[in-house]
Amino acid sequence: MALQKSESTPNGDRNTKISVMVAHTTEAEPLKGRQEETGGPNRRGCAGKVGMAKLSEWRTVAFLLSMFICLSVVFAFSFVLPCPVRPQYQSTWNLTLPAAVTYKFLAVGDASKDKVLDVFLIYKSSEGRMNKTCIGEGLSSPCLFLLAVDGTGGRYLWERPLAAEFDWAECGVGGVKGKGGNLCLVAHADKLTAIDIHTGEILWKSSRSLVANGNRPVISLNNDKTNDIAVLSYSTTDTPSVKDLVFFSGKSGEMIGSKVDVGVAPGQMKSHLQFSTASEAQYVLLHTDRGLYAVSLGRLAASALSGLDSSLKRDKSWEQRADNQGLITLYDSGSLQSVLKVRGGYSSSSPSLLLQTNSAVMLFDTQKLSVTWTTNTSTLISTPSFGHFNNDGVPDIVLEEDQGNDTKRVVIVDGEKGSVLWELFLPSHFNNPQPASVLTLNYYSVFMLWGESHAHTNDTSVEGEERSSYLLYPPYPKVLLERRNPAQHIIAFKALLLERGRHACYLILTGKDGALNSRSVLDGTEQVVLTKRKIKNDVSESSGLGVGGSGRLDGDASYQEESVKEAFYRLRFSDLPQ
């Protein structure tokens, strides 16, 4: 309407054209119109884009520079700090000690700090192997030598001369709390001597009364951050004796507090164990000719010195059964012959005890404080051992029974139910090492048994005897791998891993038993031999034997021999205790 009115005047036409042009420009290009209103294009926006581009370039340069610096540091340290070299070990080695006798003691520990276990043994001789003599050390000859042997190659690491005679020893005690024991504790002559497992130096000595055995170390009681040691003193003779527990500082060897009477029930002491319950409460188990008893280590520590028990726990279910003197009756029977701890493997169950009488073995549940199962046995000729025959994660029990006629029966009993899982009859004319086992990653154990060689079963003469070792892998229960083993007069035997998860081997200590040889002069004909062999090396030197349904060796098993050997070669081992 406004345009029509302006048509009557000339000036109106001009104004109208201008108005239309402005309106058209504004509607068709609104942004352009705004730029014209503000006086031209946005030069400030262009400058911003250039700044953003430069900032992006600087970020890229900074990123690449930081990456270059990081890689330079990594490569520099890779040359400055080389990768650790795994120790090279010999699969088999022998160590011979001439003019010596040895003892039933064979222990392991990392003496050389190379993460490979080394071997400790004790022998008696007039002179050592590292230019040390008894006379030179001011000791009567012959004397004892505690020897550390390198596990990788059998070389001497150190040795320590000690006064004879030998009573007992235990390595891996004391030491800094949480880092494992670094002491070998040796009871000999009238002394208790602590020796550093890394250097062989004597750290401390203490006088002692007659000590039948030594307890495992207890946690630090005197707040010096070093595991302390508890030693129970008693006599195993028929003469009644005082049963005292003495606490020693693992750091200085000084006695902590005073002697403590354990308050054991009337009866002759046979043995003792230190035991930790599922709640980590520590107890001393006392095996007497009346049965099995327990007393809290915390109670004994408090009696030795007020406040000494502050770091020791007590188990409520156990303490409810304690009498006024703190003595806890676990198994009341004079027929009890031995007590063993059942532990390790893949099972998460609480620790148990294996009780042996003259006619049965029993599994004792330490939480319910009752017998879980009982299996009848005949006369056992060796201490029961443990391993995993099935894959339920519960350790099974290996028993050796005397069958008469120079024959033994090897039985593997289910650790959960007490039923027989496997059995084997072997000729056995002389004492053999007890069975041993090594745990694998597939939940089974490799079992190592000893007996007379199968080829000599019809020859009962001593001259015809030859010892063999047998390997059993549970997935192949009908096949044994037999290897003729020339070792004679075996004093100690141990199967183990020398490294974490690898290096499965066994150790054999042979020679004359020093406990049976108290002569002051050795005639020079005796010798002690320590042998280490890799278990898989025995596989290639073995032949397969079939095991019949009745547990009798029924001859050739060559049709399965290669399959069994291949299974052994593929095995990987676990370092879990069993």
Coordinates of C-alpha atoms in Angstrom, one line a residue:
M1 CA 0.0 0.0 0.0
A2 CA 2.9 2.4 0.7
L3 CA 4.3 1.8 -2.8
Q4 CA 1.1 2.7 -4.6
K5 CA 0.9 6.0 -2.8
S6 CA 4.4 7.0 -3.7
E7 CA 3.8 6.5 -7.5
S8 CA 2.2 10.0 -7.9
T9 CA 5.4 11.9 -7.3
P10 CA 8.7 11.6 -9.1
N11 CA 10.6 11.7 -5.9
G12 CA 8.4 8.9 -4.7
D13 CA 9.5 6.7 -7.5
R14 CA 13.1 7.1 -6.7
N15 CA 12.5 6.4 -3.0
T16 CA 10.5 3.4 -3.9
K17 CA 13.2 1.9 -6.0
I18 CA 15.8 2.4 -3.3
S19 CA 13.5 0.9 -0.7
V20 CA 12.8 -2.2 -2.9
M21 CA 16.5 -2.7 -3.6
V22 CA 17.4 -2.4 0.1
A23 CA 14.6 -4.8 1.0
H24 CA 15.7 -7.3 -1.7
T25 CA 19.3 -7.2 -0.6
T26 CA 18.4 -7.7 3.0
E27 CA 16.0 -10.6 2.4
A28 CA 18.2 -12.5 -0.1
E29 CA 21.5 -12.2 1.6
P30 CA 20.9 -11.4 5.2
L31 CA 24.5 -12.1 6.3
K32 CA 25.9 -9.9 3.6
G33 CA 23.6 -7.1 4.6
R34 CA 24.8 -7.3 8.2
Q35 CA 28.4 -7.2 7.0
E36 CA 27.7 -4.1 5.0
E37 CA 26.0 -2.5 8.0
T38 CA 29.1 -3.1 10.0
G39 CA 31.4 -1.7 7.5
G40 CA 32.7 -4.6 5.4
P41 CA 34.0 -8.2 5.8
N42 CA 35.0 -9.8 9.2
R43 CA 38.8 -9.5 9.1
R44 CA 39.0 -10.5 12.8
G45 CA 37.5 -14.0 12.1
C46 CA 40.3 -14.7 9.5
A47 CA 43.0 -13.8 11.9
G48 CA 41.4 -16.3 14.5
K49 CA 41.5 -19.1 11.9
V50 CA 45.2 -18.5 11.3
G51 CA 45.9 -18.5 15.1
M52 CA 44.1 -21.8 15.5
A53 CA 46.1 -23.4 12.7
K54 CA 49.4 -22.3 14.3
L55 CA 48.2 -23.6 17.7
S56 CA 47.5 -27.0 16.2
E57 CA 50.9 -27.1 14.7
W58 CA 52.6 -26.3 18.0
R59 CA 50.6 -29.1 19.7
T60 CA 51.8 -31.6 17.1
V61 CA 55.4 -30.5 17.6
A62 CA 55.1 -30.8 21.4
F63 CA 53.6 -34.3 21.1
L64 CA 56.3 -35.5 18.8
L65 CA 59.0 -34.0 20.9
S66 CA 57.6 -35.7 24.1
M67 CA 57.4 -39.0 22.3
F68 CA 61.0 -38.6 21.1
I69 CA 62.2 -37.9 24.7
C70 CA 60.3 -40.9 26.2
L71 CA 61.7 -43.3 23.6
S72 CA 65.2 -41.9 24.1
V73 CA 64.9 -42.5 27.8
V74 CA 63.6 -46.1 27.3
F75 CA 66.3 -47.0 24.8
A76 CA 69.0 -45.4 27.0
F77 CA 67.9 -47.4 30.1
S78 CA 67.6 -50.6 28.0
F79 CA 71.3 -50.4 27.3
V80 CA 72.3 -49.2 30.8
L81 CA 70.2 -51.8 32.7
P82 CA 70.5 -55.1 30.8
C83 CA 67.8 -57.8 31.2
P84 CA 68.6 -60.3 34.0
V85 CA 70.3 -63.4 32.9
R86 CA 68.7 -66.7 34.0
P87 CA 71.2 -68.9 35.7
Q88 CA 72.4 -71.8 33.5
Y89 CA 72.1 -75.1 35.3
Q90 CA 73.3 -78.6 34.8
S91 CA 70.5 -81.1 34.6
T92 CA 72.7 -83.6 36.5
W93 CA 75.6 -83.2 38.8
N94 CA 77.4 -85.2 41.5
L95 CA 79.4 -84.1 44.5
T96 CA 81.8 -86.5 46.3
L97 CA 83.2 -86.0 49.8
P98 CA 85.9 -88.5 50.6
A99 CA 86.7 -89.8 54.1
A100 CA 83.4 -88.6 55.5
V101 CA 80.1 -89.8 57.0
T102 CA 76.8 -87.9 56.8
Y103 CA 73.5 -87.5 58.5
K104 CA 69.8 -87.6 57.7
F105 CA 69.6 -83.9 57.0
L106 CA 69.0 -82.4 53.5
A107 CA 67.7 -78.8 53.3
V108 CA 67.4 -76.2 50.5
G109 CA 67.4 -72.4 50.4
D110 CA 68.6 -69.5 48.2
A111 CA 72.1 -69.1 49.6
S112 CA 73.6 -67.4 46.5
K113 CA 70.6 -65.1 46.0
D114 CA 70.2 -66.1 42.3
K115 CA 66.6 -67.2 42.8
V116 CA 67.6 -70.9 42.4
L117 CA 67.5 -73.0 45.5
D118 CA 70.8 -74.3 46.9
V119 CA 71.4 -77.4 49.0
F120 CA 72.6 -77.7 52.6
L121 CA 74.0 -80.9 54.2
I122 CA 76.1 -81.8 57.2
Y123 CA 79.0 -84.3 57.2
K124 CA 81.7 -85.3 59.6
S125 CA 85.3 -85.4 58.5
S126 CA 88.8 -84.4 59.6
E127 CA 89.0 -81.7 57.0
G128 CA 86.6 -79.7 54.8
R129 CA 86.5 -79.2 51.1
M130 CA 87.4 -75.5 51.2
N131 CA 90.8 -75.5 52.9
K132 CA 89.4 -75.7 56.4
T133 CA 90.4 -78.3 59.0
C134 CA 89.0 -79.2 62.4
I135 CA 92.4 -78.6 64.1
G136 CA 92.8 -75.3 62.3
E137 CA 89.4 -74.1 63.6
G138 CA 90.3 -75.1 67.2
L139 CA 88.0 -78.1 67.2
S140 CA 88.5 -81.8 68.0
S141 CA 88.9 -84.0 65.0
P142 CA 86.8 -85.3 63.3
C143 CA 84.3 -82.5 63.5
L144 CA 81.1 -81.4 61.7
F145 CA 80.9 -79.3 58.5
L146 CA 77.7 -77.5 57.4
L147 CA 78.1 -77.3 53.6
A148 CA 76.2 -75.1 51.1
V149 CA 76.2 -76.4 47.5
D150 CA 75.1 -74.4 44.5
G151 CA 71.9 -75.8 43.1
T152 CA 72.7 -75.0 39.5
G153 CA 76.0 -76.8 39.1
G154 CA 77.0 -78.5 42.4
R155 CA 79.9 -76.2 43.3
Y156 CA 80.8 -75.3 46.8
L157 CA 79.4 -72.0 48.1
W158 CA 80.7 -72.1 51.7
E159 CA 81.2 -74.4 54.6
R160 CA 81.2 -73.9 58.4
P161 CA 83.2 -76.2 60.8
L162 CA 81.3 -77.1 64.0
A163 CA 82.0 -79.2 67.1
A164 CA 80.7 -82.7 67.0
E165 CA 78.3 -84.5 67.8
F166 CA 75.3 -83.6 65.6
D167 CA 71.7 -83.6 67.1
W168 CA 69.5 -81.8 64.7
A169 CA 69.4 -78.8 62.3
E170 CA 66.8 -76.7 60.5
C171 CA 67.4 -74.1 57.8
G172 CA 65.1 -71.2 56.8
V173 CA 64.4 -70.0 60.3
G174 CA 64.7 -66.5 61.9
G175 CA 65.3 -63.7 59.5
V176 CA 63.5 -60.4 58.8
K177 CA 59.7 -60.6 59.3
G178 CA 57.9 -61.3 56.0
K179 CA 61.0 -62.1 54.0
G180 CA 61.6 -65.7 55.0
G181 CA 64.3 -67.2 57.2
N182 CA 68.0 -66.6 56.6
L183 CA 69.4 -68.8 59.3
C184 CA 70.4 -72.4 59.6
L185 CA 70.0 -73.4 63.3
V186 CA 72.2 -76.3 64.3
A187 CA 72.0 -78.2 67.6
H188 CA 75.3 -79.9 68.2
A189 CA 77.6 -80.7 71.1
D190 CA 76.3 -78.5 73.9
K191 CA 75.5 -75.5 71.6
L192 CA 72.7 -74.0 69.6
T193 CA 74.4 -72.2 66.7
A194 CA 72.8 -69.8 64.2
I195 CA 74.5 -69.6 60.8
D196 CA 73.8 -67.1 58.0
I197 CA 72.7 -69.1 54.9
H198 CA 74.2 -66.5 52.5
T199 CA 77.7 -66.2 54.0
G200 CA 78.2 -69.2 56.3
E201 CA 79.1 -66.8 59.1
I202 CA 78.1 -67.7 62.7
L203 CA 75.7 -65.0 63.8
W204 CA 75.2 -66.2 67.4
K205 CA 75.7 -69.2 69.7
S206 CA 73.7 -70.2 72.7
S207 CA 74.2 -73.0 75.3
R208 CA 71.4 -75.6 75.5
S209 CA 70.2 -78.5 77.5
L210 CA 69.2 -81.7 75.8
V211 CA 66.9 -80.7 72.9
A212 CA 65.0 -83.3 71.0
N213 CA 63.9 -81.1 68.2
G214 CA 63.5 -77.5 67.1
N215 CA 60.3 -75.6 66.4
R216 CA 59.7 -73.6 63.2
P217 CA 60.3 -69.8 63.8
V218 CA 57.6 -67.7 65.4
I219 CA 56.7 -64.2 64.5
S220 CA 58.7 -61.3 66.0
L221 CA 57.9 -61.3 69.7
N222 CA 60.3 -58.6 71.0
N223 CA 59.4 -56.0 68.3
D224 CA 62.8 -56.1 66.6
K225 CA 61.2 -57.0 63.3
T226 CA 63.1 -60.3 63.2
N227 CA 61.4 -63.7 63.5
D228 CA 62.2 -65.3 66.8
I229 CA 62.7 -69.0 67.5
A230 CA 61.0 -71.3 70.0
V231 CA 62.8 -74.5 71.1
L232 CA 61.1 -77.2 73.1
S233 CA 63.5 -79.1 75.5
Y234 CA 62.7 -82.7 76.6
S235 CA 64.1 -86.1 76.6
T236 CA 62.8 -89.0 74.5
T237 CA 64.2 -91.6 76.8
D238 CA 62.2 -93.5 79.4
T239 CA 63.4 -91.2 82.1
P240 CA 60.8 -88.5 82.9
S241 CA 62.2 -85.0 82.0
V242 CA 61.2 -81.4 82.3
K243 CA 59.4 -80.1 79.2
D244 CA 60.4 -76.5 78.8
L245 CA 59.8 -74.1 75.9
V246 CA 62.5 -71.5 75.5
F247 CA 62.2 -68.4 73.3
F248 CA 65.3 -67.1 71.6
S249 CA 65.7 -63.8 69.8
G250 CA 66.3 -64.5 66.1
K251 CA 68.5 -61.5 65.9
S252 CA 70.9 -61.9 68.9
G253 CA 70.2 -65.4 70.2
E254 CA 69.5 -64.1 73.7
M255 CA 66.8 -65.9 75.6
I256 CA 63.5 -63.9 75.7
G257 CA 61.9 -64.0 79.2
S258 CA 62.2 -67.2 81.2
K259 CA 61.7 -70.9 80.5
V260 CA 58.1 -72.1 80.4
D261 CA 56.7 -75.5 81.5
V262 CA 54.3 -76.5 78.7
G263 CA 52.2 -78.3 81.2
V264 CA 51.9 -81.5 79.2
A265 CA 49.8 -84.3 80.6
P266 CA 51.6 -87.1 82.4
G267 CA 53.3 -89.4 79.8
Q268 CA 56.4 -89.7 77.8
M269 CA 57.0 -87.1 75.1
K270 CA 57.5 -88.6 71.6
S271 CA 57.5 -85.6 69.3
H272 CA 56.1 -82.1 68.8
L273 CA 55.0 -79.8 66.0
Q274 CA 54.2 -76.1 65.6
F275 CA 50.8 -75.7 64.0
S276 CA 48.9 -72.7 62.6
T277 CA 45.1 -73.0 62.5
A278 CA 42.8 -71.6 59.7
S279 CA 42.5 -68.4 61.8
E280 CA 46.4 -68.1 61.9
A281 CA 46.5 -68.9 65.6
Q282 CA 49.7 -70.7 66.6
Y283 CA 49.8 -73.8 68.8
V284 CA 52.4 -76.3 69.9
L285 CA 51.2 -79.9 69.3
L286 CA 52.5 -82.4 71.9
H287 CA 52.6 -86.1 71.0
T288 CA 53.0 -88.3 74.1
D289 CA 52.4 -91.9 74.8
R290 CA 48.9 -90.9 76.0
G291 CA 47.7 -89.2 72.9
L292 CA 47.9 -85.8 71.2
Y293 CA 47.6 -82.5 73.0
A294 CA 48.0 -78.8 72.2
V295 CA 48.8 -75.6 74.0
S296 CA 48.6 -72.0 72.7
L297 CA 51.9 -70.5 71.8
G298 CA 50.5 -67.1 72.9
R299 CA 49.8 -68.6 76.4
L300 CA 53.3 -69.9 76.6
A301 CA 54.8 -66.6 75.4
A302 CA 52.8 -64.6 78.0
S303 CA 54.1 -67.0 80.7
A304 CA 57.7 -66.4 79.5
L305 CA 57.4 -62.6 79.6
S306 CA 54.4 -60.4 80.3
G307 CA 53.2 -58.8 77.1
L308 CA 55.2 -61.1 74.8
D309 CA 52.0 -62.6 73.4
S310 CA 50.7 -59.3 72.0
S311 CA 51.2 -60.4 68.3
L312 CA 50.0 -64.0 68.8
K313 CA 46.4 -65.1 68.1
R314 CA 44.3 -67.8 69.8
D315 CA 41.6 -69.9 68.2
K316 CA 38.2 -69.7 70.1
S317 CA 37.1 -73.3 69.1
W318 CA 40.4 -74.7 70.4
E319 CA 40.5 -72.6 73.6
Q320 CA 37.0 -73.8 74.5
R321 CA 38.5 -77.3 75.0
A322 CA 41.4 -76.1 77.2
D323 CA 41.7 -77.2 80.8
N324 CA 42.8 -74.9 83.7
Q325 CA 46.4 -75.2 82.6
G326 CA 45.6 -74.4 79.0
L327 CA 46.2 -77.9 77.8
I328 CA 43.9 -79.0 74.9
T329 CA 43.1 -82.7 74.3
L330 CA 42.9 -83.4 70.6
Y331 CA 43.2 -87.2 70.4
D332 CA 43.2 -89.3 73.6
S333 CA 44.7 -92.7 72.8
G334 CA 48.0 -94.4 73.6
S335 CA 48.0 -96.2 70.2
L336 CA 49.0 -93.0 68.4
Q337 CA 52.4 -93.5 66.6
S338 CA 52.9 -90.3 64.5
V339 CA 51.3 -87.0 63.6
L340 CA 51.8 -85.2 60.3
K341 CA 50.5 -81.9 58.9
V342 CA 48.5 -82.1 55.7
R343 CA 48.8 -78.9 53.7
G344 CA 49.3 -77.3 50.4
G345 CA 48.2 -78.0 46.9
Y346 CA 45.3 -76.2 45.2
S347 CA 42.9 -76.8 48.1
S348 CA 41.6 -73.8 50.0
S349 CA 40.4 -76.0 52.9
S350 CA 41.7 -75.6 56.4
P351 CA 44.9 -77.4 57.3
S352 CA 44.4 -81.0 58.6
L353 CA 46.4 -83.5 60.6
L354 CA 47.1 -87.1 59.6
L355 CA 47.1 -89.4 62.6
Q356 CA 48.8 -92.8 62.4
T357 CA 48.1 -95.7 64.8
N358 CA 49.4 -99.3 64.6
S359 CA 46.4 -100.3 62.5
A360 CA 44.9 -97.2 60.8
V361 CA 45.5 -93.7 59.5
M362 CA 43.0 -90.9 60.2
L363 CA 42.4 -87.5 58.9
F364 CA 41.7 -85.0 61.7
D365 CA 39.8 -81.8 60.9
T366 CA 41.4 -79.0 62.9
Q367 CA 38.2 -76.8 62.6
K368 CA 35.7 -79.3 63.8
L369 CA 38.3 -81.0 66.0
S370 CA 37.1 -84.4 65.0
V371 CA 38.2 -87.3 62.8
T372 CA 36.9 -87.0 59.2
W373 CA 37.7 -90.5 58.0
T374 CA 39.7 -93.6 59.0
T375 CA 41.4 -96.1 56.7
N376 CA 42.7 -99.5 58.1
T377 CA 46.3 -100.3 57.4
S378 CA 48.8 -103.0 58.1
T379 CA 52.4 -102.2 59.4
L380 CA 53.7 -99.1 57.7
I381 CA 57.4 -99.2 56.7
S382 CA 57.8 -95.5 55.9
T383 CA 56.4 -92.1 56.9
P384 CA 53.3 -91.2 54.9
S385 CA 53.8 -88.7 52.2
F386 CA 51.4 -86.5 50.1
G387 CA 50.6 -85.7 46.5
H388 CA 47.6 -85.2 44.1
F389 CA 46.4 -88.3 42.4
N390 CA 43.1 -86.8 41.3
N391 CA 42.3 -83.2 40.4
D392 CA 40.0 -82.3 43.3
G393 CA 42.7 -80.0 44.8
V394 CA 42.8 -82.0 48.1
P395 CA 46.2 -83.6 48.9
D396 CA 46.1 -87.4 48.8
I397 CA 48.2 -89.7 51.1
V398 CA 50.8 -92.2 49.9
L399 CA 51.3 -95.2 52.3
E400 CA 53.8 -98.1 52.2
E401 CA 52.7 -101.3 53.9
D402 CA 54.8 -104.3 54.8
Q403 CA 53.2 -107.4 53.1
G404 CA 55.9 -109.9 54.2
N405 CA 58.0 -112.0 51.9
D406 CA 60.1 -109.0 51.0
T407 CA 57.1 -107.3 49.4
K408 CA 55.5 -103.9 50.1
R409 CA 52.2 -102.5 49.0
V410 CA 52.1 -98.8 47.9
V411 CA 48.7 -97.3 48.4
I412 CA 47.4 -93.9 47.4
V413 CA 44.4 -92.9 49.6
D414 CA 41.9 -90.2 48.7
G415 CA 42.6 -87.2 50.9
E416 CA 38.9 -86.2 50.9
K417 CA 37.1 -89.5 51.5
G418 CA 39.8 -92.0 52.7
S419 CA 39.1 -94.5 49.9
V420 CA 41.9 -96.3 48.0
L421 CA 42.6 -94.6 44.6
W422 CA 45.6 -96.7 43.5
E423 CA 47.8 -99.6 44.7
L424 CA 50.9 -101.4 43.7
F425 CA 52.9 -104.3 45.0
L426 CA 56.7 -104.0 44.8
P427 CA 59.5 -106.3 45.9
S428 CA 61.5 -104.6 48.6
H429 CA 64.4 -106.5 50.2
F430 CA 66.1 -103.5 51.8
N431 CA 65.3 -100.0 53.0
N432 CA 64.3 -97.6 50.3
P433 CA 63.5 -93.8 50.4
Q434 CA 59.9 -93.0 51.1
P435 CA 57.7 -91.9 48.1
A436 CA 57.8 -88.3 47.0
S437 CA 55.9 -86.1 44.5
V438 CA 56.1 -82.8 42.6
L439 CA 52.9 -80.9 41.8
T440 CA 52.1 -79.9 38.2
L441 CA 50.0 -77.1 36.7
N442 CA 47.2 -79.4 35.7
Y443 CA 46.4 -80.3 39.3
Y444 CA 48.1 -83.7 39.3
S445 CA 51.4 -84.7 40.9
V446 CA 54.2 -86.7 39.5
F447 CA 54.9 -89.5 42.0
M448 CA 58.4 -91.0 42.5
L449 CA 58.5 -94.5 44.1
W450 CA 61.4 -96.8 45.1
G451 CA 61.8 -100.5 45.1
E452 CA 63.8 -103.4 43.8
S453 CA 64.3 -103.6 40.1
H454 CA 61.6 -105.5 38.3
A455 CA 64.2 -107.7 36.4
H456 CA 65.4 -109.0 39.7
T457 CA 62.2 -110.1 41.3
N458 CA 63.1 -113.7 41.1
D459 CA 66.5 -113.3 42.6
T460 CA 66.3 -113.0 46.4
S461 CA 70.1 -112.9 47.0
V462 CA 71.7 -109.7 48.3
E463 CA 74.1 -109.7 45.3
G464 CA 71.1 -109.8 42.9
E465 CA 69.5 -106.8 44.4
E466 CA 69.4 -103.6 42.3
R467 CA 67.4 -100.5 43.2
S468 CA 65.0 -98.8 40.8
S469 CA 63.1 -95.6 40.9
Y470 CA 59.5 -95.5 39.4
L471 CA 57.6 -92.5 38.0
L472 CA 53.8 -92.4 38.1
Y473 CA 51.7 -89.9 36.3
P474 CA 48.0 -90.3 37.5
P475 CA 46.3 -89.8 34.0
Y476 CA 48.2 -93.0 33.1
P477 CA 47.6 -95.2 36.2
K478 CA 48.3 -98.4 34.4
V479 CA 51.9 -97.5 33.4
L480 CA 55.0 -97.0 35.5
L481 CA 58.3 -95.7 34.1
E482 CA 61.2 -97.7 35.7
R483 CA 64.8 -96.5 35.8
R484 CA 67.6 -98.5 37.3
N485 CA 69.2 -96.4 39.9
P486 CA 72.7 -97.2 41.1
A487 CA 72.5 -95.3 44.3
Q488 CA 73.3 -97.3 47.4
H489 CA 73.1 -96.5 51.1
I490 CA 70.6 -93.7 50.6
I491 CA 70.5 -91.5 53.7
A492 CA 68.2 -88.7 52.5
F493 CA 66.1 -88.1 49.4
K494 CA 64.0 -85.1 48.3
A495 CA 62.0 -84.2 45.2
L496 CA 61.4 -80.5 44.6
L497 CA 61.5 -77.5 42.3
L498 CA 64.8 -75.6 42.4
E499 CA 63.1 -72.5 40.7
R500 CA 59.6 -71.1 40.7
G501 CA 57.5 -73.2 38.4
R502 CA 60.5 -75.0 36.8
H503 CA 63.6 -77.1 37.3
A504 CA 61.8 -80.2 38.8
C505 CA 64.5 -82.5 40.1
Y506 CA 65.4 -84.9 43.0
L507 CA 68.3 -85.0 45.4
I508 CA 70.0 -88.1 46.8
L509 CA 72.4 -88.1 49.7
T510 CA 74.3 -91.4 50.0
G511 CA 77.0 -92.6 52.4
K512 CA 77.4 -94.1 55.9
D513 CA 75.1 -92.8 58.6
G514 CA 77.1 -90.6 61.0
A515 CA 74.5 -91.2 63.7
L516 CA 75.5 -94.9 63.7
N517 CA 79.3 -94.1 63.4
S518 CA 80.6 -92.4 66.5
R519 CA 84.3 -93.3 65.9
S520 CA 86.8 -90.6 66.6
V521 CA 88.9 -91.6 63.7
L522 CA 87.6 -92.3 60.1
D523 CA 89.4 -95.0 58.2
G524 CA 89.3 -93.1 54.9
T525 CA 87.2 -95.6 53.0
E526 CA 83.9 -93.8 53.6
Q527 CA 82.6 -91.3 51.1
V528 CA 79.5 -89.1 50.9
V529 CA 77.9 -88.5 47.5
L530 CA 75.3 -85.8 46.8
T531 CA 73.5 -86.2 43.4
K532 CA 71.0 -84.0 41.7
R533 CA 69.0 -85.2 38.7
K534 CA 66.4 -83.6 36.6
I535 CA 63.2 -85.7 36.7
K536 CA 62.6 -85.4 33.0
N537 CA 66.0 -86.8 32.3
D538 CA 64.9 -90.0 34.0
V539 CA 62.1 -90.3 31.5
S540 CA 64.3 -90.9 28.5
E541 CA 66.3 -93.6 30.4
S542 CA 63.2 -95.4 31.6
S543 CA 61.2 -98.4 30.3
G544 CA 57.5 -98.8 30.6
L545 CA 55.9 -101.4 33.0
G546 CA 52.3 -102.3 33.1
V547 CA 50.2 -102.3 36.3
G548 CA 47.5 -104.9 36.5
G549 CA 44.1 -104.6 38.1
S550 CA 45.3 -106.2 41.3
G551 CA 48.2 -103.8 41.6
R552 CA 50.8 -106.4 40.3
L553 CA 53.4 -105.5 37.7
D554 CA 52.3 -107.5 34.7
G555 CA 55.3 -106.9 32.4
D556 CA 55.7 -104.9 29.2
A557 CA 53.8 -101.7 28.5
S558 CA 55.6 -100.6 25.3
Y559 CA 52.3 -99.9 23.5
Q560 CA 51.7 -97.0 25.9
E561 CA 55.3 -96.1 26.7
E562 CA 55.8 -93.4 24.1
S563 CA 52.5 -91.7 25.0
V564 CA 53.3 -91.6 28.6
K565 CA 56.8 -90.2 27.9
E566 CA 55.4 -87.5 25.7
A567 CA 53.0 -86.6 28.5
F568 CA 55.9 -86.2 30.9
Y569 CA 57.9 -84.1 28.5
R570 CA 55.0 -81.6 28.2
L571 CA 54.5 -81.2 31.9
R572 CA 54.8 -77.8 33.6
F573 CA 55.2 -77.7 37.3
S574 CA 53.7 -75.7 40.1
D575 CA 55.7 -74.3 43.1
L576 CA 52.7 -74.5 45.5
P577 CA 53.6 -76.6 48.6
Q578 CA 52.1 -80.0 48.9

